[in-house]
Amino acid sequence: MIEKVIEIVREASDLFKDKAFTVMSKGSASNQVTSVDLSVQQFLKERLVPLVADCGFIGEESEDSDYDHEYLWIVDPIDGTSNFIRDIGLSVISVGLVKDGVPVLGVVYHPYRDEMFYAEQGKGAYVNGRPMKVSDHDMPHSLFCTAMSLYNKDLAGPCFRIIEKVYEDCDDIRRLGSAALELAYLAAGRVDLYFEMRVFPWDFAAGEVLIREAGGYVGTIEFDRTVFHRPIPLICANTRENYDYLKQVVTEEVPKIPYDQ
């Protein structure tokens, strides 16, 4: 089925070429959606849902929460909408398939570089047909990807304290503006750690499969796995040592914030 999903995602990316898109607010200046987000999501829903019997579908631009299914498509039609609006070229389509709360398939497509990252549970991770693996960089040689809690700017203090602590111990920091792309890059060995205080299922459903199948680690402060019914503090790393380090740094700050609101 992964081949069919890849084909559908590639077709959906043609909608990125619409330069006459409109921009709408979803309640704040930081939370925007474009007409392309909506058209890509509708295209994906129409094409993906028939692939799996009695499956649900949740997209970032969905108005409902359709969790009551064995299988669930979780989609971000444009992860990095602000980048898309500004023509920065760091936006992706992210498609994950979850079975009974466990991600089993993930596809992240970066149309600006024509890079297709994909993985199925138990079958390895690939980029454009080539196997990909996480790096083996230790902390002093690691690149750390992160993001602010964009829609909860009151969390800036603990976010910056976490970033400062990790920055003291790692090589350098990157902030791309697309969680799904950053997770794909971690799976491909291009970056080594990732943390964000509040991410949603459509941000990480595909990326989690990529990282696990590439040999990396994904979890929250509570579990070495994710949950899909609420936003979570997401912790990812290339090695167990780096994962445990990052989890400890985050855990020291999380009790000070209402992360599960």
PDB file of N, CA and C in Angstrom, residues 166-201:
ATOM      1  N   VAL A 166      20.347  22.555  26.301  1.00  0.00           N
ATOM      2  CA  VAL A 166      20.811  21.636  25.257  1.00  0.00           C
ATOM      3  C   VAL A 166      21.895  22.297  24.409  1.00  0.00           C
ATOM      4  N   TYR A 167      21.732  23.591  24.125  1.00  0.00           N
ATOM      5  CA  TYR A 167      22.717  24.302  23.315  1.00  0.00           C
ATOM      6  C   TYR A 167      24.097  24.283  23.963  1.00  0.00           C
ATOM      7  N   GLU A 168      24.136  24.314  25.284  1.00  0.00           N
ATOM      8  CA  GLU A 168      25.420  24.254  25.987  1.00  0.00           C
ATOM      9  C   GLU A 168      26.139  22.931  25.751  1.00  0.00           C
ATOM     10  N   ASP A 169      25.386  21.881  25.447  1.00  0.00           N
ATOM     11  CA  ASP A 169      25.963  20.539  25.360  1.00  0.00           C
ATOM     12  C   ASP A 169      26.055  19.981  23.946  1.00  0.00           C
ATOM     13  N   CYS A 170      25.349  20.603  22.978  1.00  0.00           N
ATOM     14  CA  CYS A 170      25.333  20.049  21.615  1.00  0.00           C
ATOM     15  C   CYS A 170      26.221  20.876  20.689  1.00  0.00           C
ATOM     16  N   ASP A 171      26.233  20.510  19.416  1.00  0.00           N
ATOM     17  CA  ASP A 171      27.024  21.230  18.422  1.00  0.00           C
ATOM     18  C   ASP A 171      26.344  22.536  18.031  1.00  0.00           C
ATOM     19  N   ASP A 172      25.057  22.445  17.606  1.00  0.00           N
ATOM     20  CA  ASP A 172      24.353  23.642  17.147  1.00  0.00           C
ATOM     21  C   ASP A 172      22.855  23.352  17.098  1.00  0.00           C
ATOM     22  N   ILE A 173      22.087  24.389  16.776  1.00  0.00           N
ATOM     23  CA  ILE A 173      20.626  24.310  16.768  1.00  0.00           C
ATOM     24  C   ILE A 173      20.092  24.679  15.385  1.00  0.00           C
ATOM     25  N   ARG A 174      19.013  24.030  14.995  1.00  0.00           N
ATOM     26  CA  ARG A 174      18.287  24.370  13.777  1.00  0.00           C
ATOM     27  C   ARG A 174      16.808  24.545  14.113  1.00  0.00           C
ATOM     28  N   ARG A 175      16.160  25.463  13.374  1.00  0.00           N
ATOM     29  CA  ARG A 175      14.708  25.657  13.495  1.00  0.00           C
ATOM     30  C   ARG A 175      14.173  25.866  12.098  1.00  0.00           C
ATOM     31  N   LEU A 176      13.467  24.861  11.550  1.00  0.00           N
ATOM     32  CA  LEU A 176      13.056  24.869  10.149  1.00  0.00           C
ATOM     33  C   LEU A 176      11.634  25.362   9.940  1.00  0.00           C
ATOM     34  N   GLY A 177      10.807  25.340  10.972  1.00  0.00           N
ATOM     35  CA  GLY A 177       9.433  25.790  10.814  1.00  0.00           C
ATOM     36  C   GLY A 177       8.486  24.728  10.305  1.00  0.00           C
ATOM     37  N   SER A 178       8.924  23.472  10.315  1.00  0.00           N
ATOM     38  CA  SER A 178       8.076  22.345   9.912  1.00  0.00           C
ATOM     39  C   SER A 178       8.493  21.133  10.726  1.00  0.00           C
ATOM     40  N   ALA A 179       7.659  20.749  11.679  1.00  0.00           N
ATOM     41  CA  ALA A 179       7.998  19.611  12.538  1.00  0.00           C
ATOM     42  C   ALA A 179       8.166  18.332  11.728  1.00  0.00           C
ATOM     43  N   ALA A 180       7.266  18.094  10.781  1.00  0.00           N
ATOM     44  CA  ALA A 180       7.335  16.859   9.995  1.00  0.00           C
ATOM     45  C   ALA A 180       8.635  16.774   9.209  1.00  0.00           C
ATOM     46  N   LEU A 181       9.097  17.901   8.668  1.00  0.00           N
ATOM     47  CA  LEU A 181      10.359  17.911   7.930  1.00  0.00           C
ATOM     48  C   LEU A 181      11.530  17.666   8.872  1.00  0.00           C
ATOM     49  N   GLU A 182      11.493  18.261  10.041  1.00  0.00           N
ATOM     50  CA  GLU A 182      12.574  18.064  11.008  1.00  0.00           C
ATOM     51  C   GLU A 182      12.655  16.605  11.457  1.00  0.00           C
ATOM     52  N   LEU A 183      11.511  15.963  11.645  1.00  0.00           N
ATOM     53  CA  LEU A 183      11.508  14.549  12.023  1.00  0.00           C
ATOM     54  C   LEU A 183      12.036  13.685  10.879  1.00  0.00           C
ATOM     55  N   ALA A 184      11.668  14.023   9.652  1.00  0.00           N
ATOM     56  CA  ALA A 184      12.191  13.286   8.501  1.00  0.00           C
ATOM     57  C   ALA A 184      13.706  13.443   8.400  1.00  0.00           C
ATOM     58  N   TYR A 185      14.197  14.643   8.660  1.00  0.00           N
ATOM     59  CA  TYR A 185      15.643  14.877   8.618  1.00  0.00           C
ATOM     60  C   TYR A 185      16.358  14.116   9.729  1.00  0.00           C
ATOM     61  N   LEU A 186      15.724  13.976  10.891  1.00  0.00           N
ATOM     62  CA  LEU A 186      16.326  13.182  11.956  1.00  0.00           C
ATOM     63  C   LEU A 186      16.431  11.722  11.515  1.00  0.00           C
ATOM     64  N   ALA A 187      15.366  11.218  10.910  1.00  0.00           N
ATOM     65  CA  ALA A 187      15.382   9.833  10.422  1.00  0.00           C
ATOM     66  C   ALA A 187      16.458   9.621   9.368  1.00  0.00           C
ATOM     67  N   ALA A 188      16.735  10.660   8.585  1.00  0.00           N
ATOM     68  CA  ALA A 188      17.730  10.559   7.519  1.00  0.00           C
ATOM     69  C   ALA A 188      19.149  10.822   8.003  1.00  0.00           C
ATOM     70  N   GLY A 189      19.325  11.113   9.293  1.00  0.00           N
ATOM     71  CA  GLY A 189      20.659  11.342   9.831  1.00  0.00           C
ATOM     72  C   GLY A 189      21.199  12.733   9.608  1.00  0.00           C
ATOM     73  N   ARG A 190      20.340  13.678   9.206  1.00  0.00           N
ATOM     74  CA  ARG A 190      20.789  15.041   8.930  1.00  0.00           C
ATOM     75  C   ARG A 190      20.797  15.914  10.184  1.00  0.00           C
ATOM     76  N   VAL A 191      19.893  15.625  11.109  1.00  0.00           N
ATOM     77  CA  VAL A 191      19.912  16.231  12.441  1.00  0.00           C
ATOM     78  C   VAL A 191      19.793  15.087  13.444  1.00  0.00           C
ATOM     79  N   ASP A 192      19.937  15.394  14.722  1.00  0.00           N
ATOM     80  CA  ASP A 192      20.132  14.311  15.688  1.00  0.00           C
ATOM     81  C   ASP A 192      19.174  14.307  16.877  1.00  0.00           C
ATOM     82  N   LEU A 193      18.620  15.454  17.220  1.00  0.00           N
ATOM     83  CA  LEU A 193      17.663  15.537  18.324  1.00  0.00           C
ATOM     84  C   LEU A 193      16.529  16.466  17.929  1.00  0.00           C
ATOM     85  N   TYR A 194      15.364  16.234  18.537  1.00  0.00           N
ATOM     86  CA  TYR A 194      14.220  17.107  18.287  1.00  0.00           C
ATOM     87  C   TYR A 194      13.400  17.227  19.563  1.00  0.00           C
ATOM     88  N   PHE A 195      12.950  18.448  19.837  1.00  0.00           N
ATOM     89  CA  PHE A 195      12.010  18.657  20.933  1.00  0.00           C
ATOM     90  C   PHE A 195      11.080  19.806  20.592  1.00  0.00           C
ATOM     91  N   GLU A 196       9.788  19.616  20.913  1.00  0.00           N
ATOM     92  CA  GLU A 196       8.825  20.713  20.875  1.00  0.00           C
ATOM     93  C   GLU A 196       7.837  20.505  22.015  1.00  0.00           C
ATOM     94  N   MET A 197       7.448  21.606  22.667  1.00  0.00           N
ATOM     95  CA  MET A 197       6.644  21.509  23.885  1.00  0.00           C
ATOM     96  C   MET A 197       5.230  21.007  23.637  1.00  0.00           C
ATOM     97  N   ARG A 198       4.592  21.478  22.561  1.00  0.00           N
ATOM     98  CA  ARG A 198       3.214  21.064  22.294  1.00  0.00           C
ATOM     99  C   ARG A 198       3.060  20.807  20.803  1.00  0.00           C
ATOM    100  N   VAL A 199       3.071  19.549  20.428  1.00  0.00           N
ATOM    101  CA  VAL A 199       2.843  19.180  19.035  1.00  0.00           C
ATOM    102  C   VAL A 199       1.575  18.342  18.947  1.00  0.00           C
ATOM    103  N   PHE A 200       0.961  18.388  17.778  1.00  0.00           N
ATOM    104  CA  PHE A 200      -0.302  17.703  17.551  1.00  0.00           C
ATOM    105  C   PHE A 200      -0.078  16.440  16.721  1.00  0.00           C
ATOM    106  N   PRO A 201      -1.036  15.523  16.727  1.00  0.00           N
ATOM    107  CA  PRO A 201      -0.832  14.247  16.018  1.00  0.00           C
ATOM    108  C   PRO A 201      -0.428  14.405  14.559  1.00  0.00           C
TER     109      PRO A 201
END
